[in-house]
Amino acid sequence: MRVSLVALTAMLLPVILHAHHSVAGFFNPRDKIEIVGTVAESVWRNPHTEFRVDVTNEDGAVTAWRVETGALAVLRARGLLREFLHVGDDVQVYGDATYDGRSEIFAHNLLLSDGKEVMLTVGSSEHFSIGSDAELLESIYD
């Protein structure tokens, strides 16, 4: 019985580790960036919620940015549900750039078009200093 349990654990360990990955190997916490654009897609799932923001460059070209946030449990603990973000919303995102320069960001803060700031990760503090999670929840769910 013990051998079977060890064998099963060994087989499932890679799957478990892949399911919740660390962002440390992909995003540089020393390279903070901001992007401004329109939400084109939102995927609410574990291990990290993701959304796509279409950013229009100065020359008019649109670049699709992949935005990864904190764990779904963190967002839910802050009282955020899927309804806080919609396709078509104009947003500003602050977070960590990738090490390899891809159009991706690990978002710590999100500024909604109504001026409400949402902190998306454990340890996030206000960056845009305009609104708070409590005000956001009040405006969304009233």
XYZ file of C-alpha atoms in Angstrom:
142
model
C 0.000 0.000 0.000
C 2.758 2.448 0.937
C 4.673 1.690 -2.272
C 1.537 2.324 -4.329
C 0.973 5.678 -2.611
C 4.573 6.736 -3.221
C 4.356 5.674 -6.874
C 1.067 7.544 -7.364
C 2.510 10.673 -5.738
C 5.598 10.492 -7.962
C 3.423 10.231 -11.071
C 1.145 13.132 -10.107
C 3.817 15.503 -8.780
C 4.755 16.995 -12.189
C 1.080 17.635 -12.958
C 0.536 19.301 -9.584
C 3.644 21.455 -9.905
C 2.715 22.547 -13.412
C -0.836 23.447 -12.352
C 0.413 26.164 -10.012
C 3.489 27.773 -11.406
C 5.630 30.493 -9.928
C 5.760 33.765 -11.804
C 9.337 34.347 -10.600
C 10.930 32.707 -13.630
C 8.892 34.705 -16.143
C 8.449 38.203 -14.721
C 11.103 40.604 -13.428
C 10.030 42.211 -10.123
C 12.697 44.913 -10.630
C 11.263 46.029 -13.978
C 7.918 47.767 -13.366
C 5.876 48.910 -16.343
C 2.454 50.379 -17.096
C 0.215 49.685 -20.047
C -3.018 51.388 -21.101
C -5.600 49.715 -23.273
C -8.924 47.969 -23.658
C -9.841 44.603 -22.158
C -10.347 42.152 -25.033
C -10.688 38.895 -23.093
C -10.876 37.691 -19.496
C -10.144 34.197 -18.184
C -11.142 33.638 -14.568
C -9.375 30.454 -13.432
C -6.693 28.940 -11.250
C -3.846 29.196 -10.719
C -3.826 32.814 -11.935
C -6.537 34.894 -13.513
C -5.543 36.219 -16.926
C -6.893 38.790 -19.314
C -5.858 40.339 -22.604
C -5.517 44.067 -23.086
C -5.273 45.558 -26.559
C -2.820 48.457 -26.460
C -2.771 50.968 -29.319
C 0.743 52.222 -30.012
C 1.595 55.772 -31.135
C 1.651 54.645 -34.763
C -1.877 53.186 -34.444
C -0.817 49.548 -34.364
C -2.576 47.378 -31.768
C -0.560 44.994 -29.604
C -2.324 42.296 -27.587
C -0.869 42.128 -24.069
C -1.305 39.051 -21.903
C -1.970 40.181 -18.332
C -1.546 37.695 -15.485
C -2.765 38.506 -11.978
C -2.508 37.032 -8.532
C -4.127 33.765 -7.577
C -7.870 33.421 -7.959
C -8.114 32.898 -4.186
C -6.473 36.302 -3.603
C -8.988 38.054 -5.837
C -11.892 36.288 -4.158
C -10.493 37.099 -0.695
C -10.548 40.760 -1.721
C -14.211 40.316 -2.647
C -13.627 40.528 -6.390
C -15.776 38.453 -8.693
C -15.713 38.088 -12.473
C -18.067 41.038 -12.779
C -15.449 43.588 -11.732
C -13.872 43.486 -15.211
C -15.615 43.438 -18.591
C -14.544 43.076 -22.191
C -14.459 46.608 -23.576
C -13.328 48.248 -20.318
C -10.518 50.765 -20.668
C -7.834 50.033 -18.078
C -4.361 50.959 -16.962
C -2.188 48.122 -15.646
C 0.892 48.367 -13.414
C 3.165 45.416 -12.802
C 6.242 43.403 -13.663
C 7.605 43.110 -17.206
C 8.826 39.797 -18.572
C 12.500 38.944 -18.586
C 12.430 38.314 -22.330
C 10.507 41.417 -23.461
C 7.290 39.701 -24.520
C 4.024 41.672 -24.456
C 3.071 40.278 -21.065
C 2.796 41.773 -17.604
C 2.268 40.354 -14.112
C -0.276 42.856 -12.836
C -0.149 44.185 -9.300
C -2.583 47.047 -9.805
C -5.392 47.814 -12.189
C -6.948 51.231 -12.729
C -10.477 51.088 -14.101
C -11.914 53.797 -16.329
C -14.053 55.105 -13.463
C -10.886 55.867 -11.456
C -11.139 52.903 -9.107
C -7.883 51.116 -8.319
C -7.817 47.373 -7.726
C -4.911 45.620 -6.019
C -4.491 42.193 -7.639
C -1.706 40.476 -5.699
C -0.723 39.738 -2.135
C 1.346 42.648 -0.876
C 0.111 45.127 -3.487
C -0.240 48.682 -2.318
C -1.894 51.623 -4.010
C 0.005 52.732 -7.085
C -2.427 55.006 -8.861
C -3.705 56.417 -5.510
C -7.144 57.223 -6.844
C -9.551 54.705 -5.326
C -9.612 51.609 -3.169
C -10.925 48.052 -3.329
C -13.638 48.937 -0.805
C -14.926 51.777 -2.989
C -14.777 49.520 -6.048
C -16.819 46.783 -4.380
C -19.359 49.326 -3.236
C -19.770 50.720 -6.753
C -19.922 47.304 -8.466
C -22.340 45.537 -6.163
C -24.717 48.380 -5.250
